[in-house]
Tab-separated table of C-alpha atoms in Angstrom:
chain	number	residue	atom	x	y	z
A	12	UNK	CA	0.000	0.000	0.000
A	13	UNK	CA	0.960	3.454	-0.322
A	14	UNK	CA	1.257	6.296	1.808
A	15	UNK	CA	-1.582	7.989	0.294
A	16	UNK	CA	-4.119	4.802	0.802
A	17	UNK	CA	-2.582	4.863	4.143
A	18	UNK	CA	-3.708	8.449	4.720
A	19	UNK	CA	-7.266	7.826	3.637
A	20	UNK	CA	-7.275	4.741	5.745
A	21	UNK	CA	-7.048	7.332	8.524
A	22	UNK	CA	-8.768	10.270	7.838
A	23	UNK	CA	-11.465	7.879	6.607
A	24	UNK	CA	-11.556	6.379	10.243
A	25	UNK	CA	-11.493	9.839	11.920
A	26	UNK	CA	-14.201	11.625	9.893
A	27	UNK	CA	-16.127	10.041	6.939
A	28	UNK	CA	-16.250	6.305	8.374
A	29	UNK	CA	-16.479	7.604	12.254
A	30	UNK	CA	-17.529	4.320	13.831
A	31	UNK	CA	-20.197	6.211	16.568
A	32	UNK	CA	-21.757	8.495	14.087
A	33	UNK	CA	-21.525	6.614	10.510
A	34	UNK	CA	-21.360	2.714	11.532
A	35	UNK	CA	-22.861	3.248	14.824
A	36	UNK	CA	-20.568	1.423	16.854
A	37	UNK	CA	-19.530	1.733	20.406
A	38	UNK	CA	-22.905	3.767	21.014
A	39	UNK	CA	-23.124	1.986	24.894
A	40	UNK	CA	-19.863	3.710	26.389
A	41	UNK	CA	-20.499	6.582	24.051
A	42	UNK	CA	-23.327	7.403	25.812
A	43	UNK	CA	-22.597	6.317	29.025
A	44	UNK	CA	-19.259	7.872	29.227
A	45	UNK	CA	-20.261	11.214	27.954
A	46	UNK	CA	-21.251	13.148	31.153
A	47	UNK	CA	-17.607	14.526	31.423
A	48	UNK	CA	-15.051	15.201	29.257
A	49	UNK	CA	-12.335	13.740	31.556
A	50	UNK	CA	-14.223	10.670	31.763
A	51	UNK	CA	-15.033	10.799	28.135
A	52	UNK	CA	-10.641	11.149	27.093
A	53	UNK	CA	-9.817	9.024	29.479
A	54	UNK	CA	-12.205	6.047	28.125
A	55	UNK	CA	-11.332	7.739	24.262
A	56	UNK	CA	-7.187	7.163	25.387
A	57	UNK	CA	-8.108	3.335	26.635
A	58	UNK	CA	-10.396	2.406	23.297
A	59	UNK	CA	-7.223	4.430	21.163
A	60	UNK	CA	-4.972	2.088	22.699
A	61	UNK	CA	-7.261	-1.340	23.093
A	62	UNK	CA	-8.157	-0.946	19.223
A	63	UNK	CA	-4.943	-0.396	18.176
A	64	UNK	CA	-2.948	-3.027	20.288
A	65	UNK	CA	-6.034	-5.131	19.176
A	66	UNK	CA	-5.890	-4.835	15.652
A	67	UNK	CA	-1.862	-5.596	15.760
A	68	UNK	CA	-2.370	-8.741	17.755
A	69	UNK	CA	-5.606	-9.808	15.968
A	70	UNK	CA	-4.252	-9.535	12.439
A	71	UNK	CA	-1.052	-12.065	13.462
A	72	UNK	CA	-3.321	-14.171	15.140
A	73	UNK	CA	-5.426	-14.395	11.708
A	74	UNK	CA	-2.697	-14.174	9.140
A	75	UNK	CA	-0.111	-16.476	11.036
A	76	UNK	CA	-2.664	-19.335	13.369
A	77	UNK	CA	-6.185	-19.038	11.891
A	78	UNK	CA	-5.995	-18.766	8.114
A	79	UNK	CA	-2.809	-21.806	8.028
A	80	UNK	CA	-4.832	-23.632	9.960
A	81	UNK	CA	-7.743	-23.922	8.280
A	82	UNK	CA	-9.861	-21.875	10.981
A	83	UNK	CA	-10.630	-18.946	9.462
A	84	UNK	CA	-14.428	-19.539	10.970
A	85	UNK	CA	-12.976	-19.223	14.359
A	86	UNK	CA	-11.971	-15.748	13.740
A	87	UNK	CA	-14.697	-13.781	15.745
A	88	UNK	CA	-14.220	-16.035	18.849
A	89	UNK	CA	-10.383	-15.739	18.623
A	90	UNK	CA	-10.894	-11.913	18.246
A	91	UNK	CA	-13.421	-11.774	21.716
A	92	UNK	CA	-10.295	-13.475	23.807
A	93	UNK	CA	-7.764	-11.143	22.385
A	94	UNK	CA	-9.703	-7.926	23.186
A	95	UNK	CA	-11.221	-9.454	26.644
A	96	UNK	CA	-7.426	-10.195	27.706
A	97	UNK	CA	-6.293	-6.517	25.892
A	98	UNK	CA	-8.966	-4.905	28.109
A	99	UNK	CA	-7.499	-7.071	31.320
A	100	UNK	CA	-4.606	-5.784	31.133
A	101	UNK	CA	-5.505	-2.373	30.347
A	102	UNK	CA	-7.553	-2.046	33.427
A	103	UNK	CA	-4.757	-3.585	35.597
A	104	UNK	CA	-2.950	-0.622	34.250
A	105	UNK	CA	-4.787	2.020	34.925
A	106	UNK	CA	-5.845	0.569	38.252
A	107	UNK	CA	-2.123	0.765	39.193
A	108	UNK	CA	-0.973	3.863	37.417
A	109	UNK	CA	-4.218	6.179	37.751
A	110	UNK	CA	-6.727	5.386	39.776
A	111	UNK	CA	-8.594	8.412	39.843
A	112	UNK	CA	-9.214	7.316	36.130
A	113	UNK	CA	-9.982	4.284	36.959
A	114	UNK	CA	-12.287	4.546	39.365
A	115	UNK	CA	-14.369	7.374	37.198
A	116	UNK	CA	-14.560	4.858	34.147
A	117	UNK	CA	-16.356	2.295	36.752
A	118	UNK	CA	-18.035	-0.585	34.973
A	119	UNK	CA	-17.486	1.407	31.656
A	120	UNK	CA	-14.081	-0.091	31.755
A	121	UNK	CA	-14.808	-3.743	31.807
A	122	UNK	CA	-17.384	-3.293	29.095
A	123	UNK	CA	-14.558	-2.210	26.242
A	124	UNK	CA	-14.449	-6.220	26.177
A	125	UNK	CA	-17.980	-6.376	24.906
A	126	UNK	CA	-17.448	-2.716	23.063
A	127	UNK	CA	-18.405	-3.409	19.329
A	128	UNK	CA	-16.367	-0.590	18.182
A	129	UNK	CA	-13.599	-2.627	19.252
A	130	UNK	CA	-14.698	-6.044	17.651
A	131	UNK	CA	-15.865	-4.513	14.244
A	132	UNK	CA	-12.281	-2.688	13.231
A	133	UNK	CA	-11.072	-5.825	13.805
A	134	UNK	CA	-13.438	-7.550	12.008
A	135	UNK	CA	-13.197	-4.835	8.730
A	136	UNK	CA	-9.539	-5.315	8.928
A	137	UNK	CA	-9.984	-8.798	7.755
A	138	UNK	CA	-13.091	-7.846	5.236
A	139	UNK	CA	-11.059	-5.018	3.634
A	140	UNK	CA	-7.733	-7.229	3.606
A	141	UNK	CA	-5.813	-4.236	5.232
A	142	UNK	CA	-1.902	-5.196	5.609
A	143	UNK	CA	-0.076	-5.222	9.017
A	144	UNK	CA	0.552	-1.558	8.673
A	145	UNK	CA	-3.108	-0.815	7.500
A	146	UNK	CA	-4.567	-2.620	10.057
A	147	UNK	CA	-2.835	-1.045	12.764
A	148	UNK	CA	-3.642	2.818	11.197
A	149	UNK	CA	-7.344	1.876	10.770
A	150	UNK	CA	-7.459	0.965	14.757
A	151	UNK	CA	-5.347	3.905	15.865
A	152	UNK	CA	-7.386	6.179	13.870
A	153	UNK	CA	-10.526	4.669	14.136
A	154	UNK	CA	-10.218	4.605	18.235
A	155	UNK	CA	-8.951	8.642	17.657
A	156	UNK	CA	-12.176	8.988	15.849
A	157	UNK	CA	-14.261	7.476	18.577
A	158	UNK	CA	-12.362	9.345	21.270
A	159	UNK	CA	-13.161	12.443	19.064
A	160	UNK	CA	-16.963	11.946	19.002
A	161	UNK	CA	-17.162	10.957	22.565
A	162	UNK	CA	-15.296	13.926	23.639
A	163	UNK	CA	-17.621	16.326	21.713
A	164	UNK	CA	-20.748	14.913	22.981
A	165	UNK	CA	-19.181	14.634	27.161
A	166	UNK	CA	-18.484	18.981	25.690
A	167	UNK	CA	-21.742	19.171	24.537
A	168	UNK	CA	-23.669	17.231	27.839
A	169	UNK	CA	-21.889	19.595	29.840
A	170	UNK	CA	-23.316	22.764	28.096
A	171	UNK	CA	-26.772	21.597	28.092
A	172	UNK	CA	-26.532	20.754	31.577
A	173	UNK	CA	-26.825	24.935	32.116
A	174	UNK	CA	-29.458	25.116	28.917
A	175	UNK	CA	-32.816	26.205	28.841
A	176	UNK	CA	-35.145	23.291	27.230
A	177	UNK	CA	-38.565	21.927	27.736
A	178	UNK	CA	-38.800	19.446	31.160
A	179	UNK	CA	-40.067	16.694	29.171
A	180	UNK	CA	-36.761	16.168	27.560
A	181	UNK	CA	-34.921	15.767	31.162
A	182	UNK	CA	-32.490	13.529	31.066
A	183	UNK	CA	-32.087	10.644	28.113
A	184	UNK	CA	-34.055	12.637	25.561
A	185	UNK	CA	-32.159	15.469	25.279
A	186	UNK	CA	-28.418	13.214	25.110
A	187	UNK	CA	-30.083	11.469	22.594
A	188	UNK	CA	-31.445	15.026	20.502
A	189	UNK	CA	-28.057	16.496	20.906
A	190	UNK	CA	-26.003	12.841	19.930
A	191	UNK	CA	-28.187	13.151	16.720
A	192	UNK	CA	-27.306	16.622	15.944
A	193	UNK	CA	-23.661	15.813	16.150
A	194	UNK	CA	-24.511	13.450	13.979
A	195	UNK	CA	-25.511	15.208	11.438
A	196	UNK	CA	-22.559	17.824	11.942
A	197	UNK	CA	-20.143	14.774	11.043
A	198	UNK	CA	-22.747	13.228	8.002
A	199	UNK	CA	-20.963	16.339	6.187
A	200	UNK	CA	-17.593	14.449	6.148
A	201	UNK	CA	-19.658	11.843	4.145
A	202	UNK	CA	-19.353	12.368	0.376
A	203	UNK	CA	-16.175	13.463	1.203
A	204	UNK	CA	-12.981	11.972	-1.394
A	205	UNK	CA	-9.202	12.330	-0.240
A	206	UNK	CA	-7.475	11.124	-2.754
């Protein structure tokens, strides 16, 4: 590949392909960790680095155990025990090394294993038949682009937290109003071409 195709590889991940706002993704953190925007980097910095590590190990595990051996088929279930240990280890991190973070991200942590965001760039890794390199960009940038969307929205909560709206939207309804007019800000990315 070149470096160009590796370019729109990421920007495509970041904006146009955004995997909250165009593949809907990852929408259960991205809604539950989007009351504050330290909450909402520090879970963006943790799904940057899961999907990343994740697509690195997952695409060795495919290329060098599963396809040789005949059990390509296996593929999603081999993916689940990579990112379930990935996310082990992550939160044994963090519980050492910050535990203020830690303790904010709660059970948000733990459920990175069962994120979807996390299992589907692996999964379109394989589909598009990205290279080491290519896999590796597409989950660096595509976890950048969740951590961007997440850490909009957690800006966004906090300003309507002081907004005037009607009582009936308390709560949900609003986060859900506002998620879908982010939405649309980023659906302008979509006929986008980079190269």
């Amino acid at each position: 590949m070149t470096v160009t195709e590796y370019l729109s590889i990421a920007i495509g991940a970041i904006l146009i392909n955004n995997f909250i706002f165009s593949q809907f993704l990852g929408c259960c953190p991205f809604l539950g960790c989007s009351s504050k925007v330290e909450t909402a980097s520090g879970m963006g910095l943790a799904v940057v680095f899961v999907m990343g590590l994740a697509s690195a190990i997952c695409y060795v595990v495919n290329e060098f155990i599963l396809v040789p051996l005949g059990l390509a088929f296996l593929k999603t279930l081999a993916f689940i025990l990579v990112i379930a240990a990935l996310v082990q280890f992550v939160e044994m991190f963090l519980k050492k090394a910050v535990p203020s973070l830690y303790s904010a991200l709660g059970i948000y942590l733990p459920l990175i294993t069962t994120n979807c965001a996390v299992l589907g760039v692996v999964l379109l890794n394989v589909q598009n038949g990205y290279d080491f390199l290519g896999s590796v960009i597409y989950g660096i940038t595509g976890g950048l682009g969740f951590m961007l969307a997440i850490v909009l929205f957690a800006s966004v909560r906090e300003r309507i937290q002081f907004a005037d709206y009607p009582e009936c939207f308390e709560g949900f309804p609003i986060c859900l109003i506002s998620a879908g007019l982010v939405a649309l800000a980023f659906m302008g990315f979509s006929g986008m071409k980079i190269f």
